[in-house]
XYZ file of C-alpha atoms in Angstrom:
172
model
C 77.610 50.621 63.565
C 77.996 53.025 67.101
C 76.709 55.940 64.629
C 73.035 55.854 64.212
C 72.492 58.759 62.039
C 75.165 57.452 59.068
C 73.220 54.019 59.598
C 69.541 55.586 59.151
C 71.671 57.486 55.975
C 72.633 54.100 54.888
C 69.347 52.581 54.993
C 67.654 53.825 51.493
C 70.542 53.225 49.046
C 70.970 49.855 51.147
C 67.670 48.880 50.348
C 67.303 50.162 47.093
C 70.662 47.889 45.661
C 69.250 45.095 47.307
C 65.689 45.440 45.775
C 67.371 45.883 42.224
C 68.834 42.586 42.812
C 66.835 39.602 40.479
C 67.987 36.862 43.378
C 65.713 38.608 46.089
C 61.893 39.768 46.533
C 60.226 41.326 49.025
C 63.069 43.245 50.463
C 62.328 45.382 53.997
C 63.940 46.649 56.582
C 63.326 47.219 60.361
C 63.904 50.930 60.613
C 60.862 53.270 61.428
C 61.950 56.447 61.549
C 58.464 58.172 60.862
C 57.442 59.380 64.521
C 57.434 63.002 65.121
C 59.447 64.986 66.901
C 59.792 68.378 68.066
C 63.137 70.418 68.050
C 63.284 72.882 70.467
C 66.625 75.395 70.020
C 66.817 77.786 72.625
C 68.286 81.481 72.082
C 70.257 81.764 75.141
C 70.516 85.398 75.254
C 67.196 85.856 74.799
C 66.373 83.313 77.720
C 69.482 85.090 80.037
C 67.818 88.402 79.080
C 64.898 87.436 81.046
C 66.845 85.871 83.596
C 66.079 82.698 82.528
C 68.297 79.378 81.935
C 67.850 76.467 79.856
C 67.597 74.417 82.487
C 64.431 76.005 84.511
C 62.995 76.558 80.649
C 63.526 72.522 80.301
C 62.305 71.911 83.568
C 59.010 74.206 82.839
C 58.222 72.272 79.080
C 58.697 68.712 81.262
C 55.931 69.932 83.667
C 53.942 70.985 80.778
C 54.598 67.849 78.556
C 56.174 65.041 80.385
C 53.276 63.676 83.043
C 55.046 65.126 86.154
C 53.797 63.133 89.560
C 53.376 65.665 91.841
C 51.267 63.964 94.638
C 49.248 61.157 95.896
C 46.107 61.748 97.295
C 44.693 58.782 99.638
C 41.215 58.292 100.762
C 40.559 54.740 103.186
C 39.697 52.499 99.587
C 42.356 54.088 96.781
C 44.981 56.032 95.700
C 45.256 58.489 93.194
C 48.009 60.216 91.429
C 48.340 63.958 90.931
C 49.914 64.174 87.473
C 51.084 68.015 86.570
C 50.231 68.437 82.879
C 48.656 70.433 79.939
C 45.119 69.991 79.285
C 44.294 68.006 76.008
C 43.721 71.006 73.438
C 47.441 72.279 74.301
C 49.140 68.932 73.652
C 47.143 67.730 70.670
C 49.891 69.261 68.311
C 52.798 71.435 67.926
C 50.467 74.371 67.961
C 50.044 73.640 72.038
C 54.005 75.286 71.960
C 52.208 79.004 70.803
C 50.253 78.457 73.941
C 53.132 77.771 75.995
C 54.750 80.798 78.373
C 57.634 80.734 80.818
C 57.677 81.924 84.229
C 60.440 84.812 84.364
C 62.742 86.058 86.617
C 60.518 89.243 87.482
C 57.276 87.234 87.958
C 56.492 87.905 84.053
C 55.621 85.657 81.697
C 57.788 85.039 78.379
C 56.076 83.556 75.124
C 58.108 80.353 74.089
C 58.843 81.458 70.903
C 60.688 84.882 72.135
C 63.222 82.650 73.507
C 63.688 79.528 71.216
C 63.000 78.472 67.871
C 61.155 74.849 67.271
C 60.769 72.922 64.059
C 58.722 69.410 63.471
C 60.816 66.447 61.977
C 61.098 63.072 62.220
C 62.522 60.640 65.008
C 63.023 56.786 65.349
C 60.246 54.940 66.795
C 62.668 52.376 68.243
C 66.382 51.658 67.532
C 67.367 48.085 67.178
C 70.976 47.258 68.775
C 73.366 44.544 67.987
C 76.552 43.751 70.057
C 76.144 47.233 71.536
C 75.660 49.506 68.256
C 72.591 50.115 66.442
C 71.930 47.909 64.049
C 69.045 47.458 60.852
C 67.589 44.768 59.378
C 66.897 43.585 56.127
C 64.781 40.944 55.144
C 63.992 39.175 51.808
C 62.149 36.256 50.033
C 63.433 34.183 47.279
C 61.785 34.159 43.734
C 61.510 30.772 42.396
C 64.596 28.976 41.250
C 66.957 30.559 43.359
C 68.664 29.335 46.154
C 70.306 31.187 49.552
C 73.922 30.846 48.649
C 72.869 32.629 45.314
C 70.920 35.418 47.365
C 73.929 35.567 50.027
C 76.271 36.455 47.060
C 74.845 38.472 45.324
C 74.223 40.767 48.470
C 77.510 40.632 49.293
C 78.425 42.004 45.618
C 75.695 44.507 46.235
C 76.976 45.483 49.318
C 80.599 46.097 48.337
C 79.381 47.747 45.341
C 78.108 50.295 47.732
C 81.423 50.926 49.288
C 79.952 51.724 52.692
C 82.054 53.645 55.453
C 84.223 51.283 57.810
C 82.108 52.331 60.670
C 79.241 49.993 59.224
C 79.603 46.607 59.556
C 77.434 44.054 58.212
C 76.524 40.111 58.426
C 73.901 37.662 57.868
């Protein structure tokens, strides 16, 4: 599908439907969406009141958490890259954002919490693609006495019964 959110929302219903089929065993998908993600929503009017822009705030967070290369130290035998970032106690978890302050236009410091709201959620670890669109792969085994043709027919019927949206296509 071209719609990743839709595809991810359909993984569980399809997997449950396939697991219910007696012609299949060990049904799994390759969806891995249990990575942690911090979502930050900017309060644009609060940013503006401190003379800040979203781009400036984003750059400051990138400096803090993104491991930005800021220089190289040369000596006769080696080169050492200088990387800008927060020290370990501040990047170990979501509480590190409470220690982040943004420089305001008048030279003061503004707590991140004063200009944004943040929430922890899940994100995909990886997204598989097929023919240019996001894809999910379901795998299964066959119980004794079942041939692949029977399993394929059962899968096709189960998928048809789900009435998936037209934006989603499937194939063996």
